[in-house]
Amino acid sequence: MGLSSIGPGQWLIILLIIVLLFGAKKIPELAKGLGRGIKTFKDEMSSDDKKDIQKIEEKQETAAFKADEQSAKSEEKKA
């Protein structure tokens, strides 16, 4: 039961109900608002991904720096 089970006549009835509920002038405004909302959501998701990647890279750099420090200290003790 997906969207493909809805026939063209049923889509026409759905669109007619939407026009009756919101009016022909309001539909483009609703579509623009929906588009903006989706775009904002996608932008936030991609910025969150970038922040997560930066945090992981920082942790890796910190871990590598600490490992270098520890190996340098152990070499100093040997000498």
CSV table of C-alpha atoms in Angstrom, one decimal:
chain,number,residue,atom,x,y,z
A,1,MET,CA,0.0,0.0,0.0
A,2,GLY,CA,2.2,2.8,-1.2
A,3,LEU,CA,1.5,6.0,-3.0
A,4,SER,CA,1.4,4.2,-6.2
A,5,SER,CA,-1.9,2.6,-5.2
A,6,ILE,CA,-3.6,6.0,-5.4
A,7,GLY,CA,-5.1,6.6,-8.8
A,8,PRO,CA,-5.3,9.9,-10.8
A,9,GLY,CA,-8.9,10.5,-9.8
A,10,GLN,CA,-8.1,10.2,-6.1
A,11,TRP,CA,-5.2,12.6,-6.5
A,12,LEU,CA,-7.6,15.1,-8.2
A,13,ILE,CA,-10.0,14.8,-5.3
A,14,ILE,CA,-7.2,15.3,-2.8
A,15,LEU,CA,-6.0,18.4,-4.6
A,16,LEU,CA,-9.6,19.8,-4.8
A,17,ILE,CA,-10.0,19.4,-1.1
A,18,ILE,CA,-6.7,21.2,-0.5
A,19,VAL,CA,-7.8,24.0,-2.7
A,20,LEU,CA,-11.1,24.3,-0.9
A,21,LEU,CA,-9.5,24.2,2.5
A,22,PHE,CA,-6.7,26.7,1.9
A,23,GLY,CA,-7.8,28.7,-1.2
A,24,ALA,CA,-5.9,29.1,-4.4
A,25,LYS,CA,-3.9,32.1,-3.2
A,26,LYS,CA,-2.7,30.4,0.0
A,27,ILE,CA,-1.3,27.3,-1.6
A,28,PRO,CA,1.9,28.9,-3.1
A,29,GLU,CA,2.6,30.5,0.2
A,30,LEU,CA,2.3,27.1,2.0
A,31,ALA,CA,4.5,25.5,-0.6
A,32,LYS,CA,7.2,28.2,-0.2
A,33,GLY,CA,7.0,27.8,3.6
A,34,LEU,CA,7.3,24.1,3.3
A,35,GLY,CA,10.3,24.4,1.0
A,36,ARG,CA,12.0,26.8,3.3
A,37,GLY,CA,11.5,24.5,6.2
A,38,ILE,CA,12.9,21.6,4.4
A,39,LYS,CA,15.9,23.6,3.2
A,40,THR,CA,16.6,24.9,6.8
A,41,PHE,CA,16.3,21.3,8.1
A,42,LYS,CA,18.8,20.0,5.5
A,43,ASP,CA,21.2,22.9,6.2
A,44,GLU,CA,21.1,22.2,10.0
A,45,MET,CA,21.7,18.5,9.4
A,46,SER,CA,24.7,19.1,7.2
A,47,SER,CA,26.2,21.7,9.7
A,48,ASP,CA,25.7,19.2,12.5
A,49,ASP,CA,27.6,16.6,10.4
A,50,LYS,CA,30.4,19.0,9.8
A,51,LYS,CA,30.6,19.8,13.5
A,52,ASP,CA,30.8,16.1,14.4
A,53,ILE,CA,33.6,15.6,11.9
A,54,GLN,CA,35.5,18.5,13.3
A,55,LYS,CA,35.2,17.1,16.8
A,56,ILE,CA,36.4,13.7,15.7
A,57,GLU,CA,39.4,15.2,14.0
A,58,GLU,CA,40.2,17.3,17.1
A,59,LYS,CA,40.1,14.2,19.3
A,60,GLN,CA,42.4,12.3,16.9
A,61,GLU,CA,44.9,15.2,16.8
A,62,THR,CA,44.8,15.4,20.6
A,63,ALA,CA,45.3,11.7,21.0
A,64,ALA,CA,48.2,11.8,18.5
A,65,PHE,CA,49.8,14.8,20.3
A,66,LYS,CA,49.5,13.0,23.7
A,67,ALA,CA,51.1,9.8,22.2
A,68,ASP,CA,54.0,11.9,20.8
A,69,GLU,CA,54.5,13.5,24.2
A,70,GLN,CA,54.5,10.2,26.0
A,71,SER,CA,57.0,8.7,23.6
A,72,ALA,CA,59.3,11.7,24.0
A,73,LYS,CA,59.1,11.4,27.8
A,74,SER,CA,59.9,7.7,27.7
A,75,GLU,CA,62.9,8.5,25.4
A,76,GLU,CA,64.1,11.1,27.9
A,77,LYS,CA,64.0,8.6,30.7
A,78,LYS,CA,66.0,6.1,28.7
A,79,ALA,CA,68.7,8.7,28.1
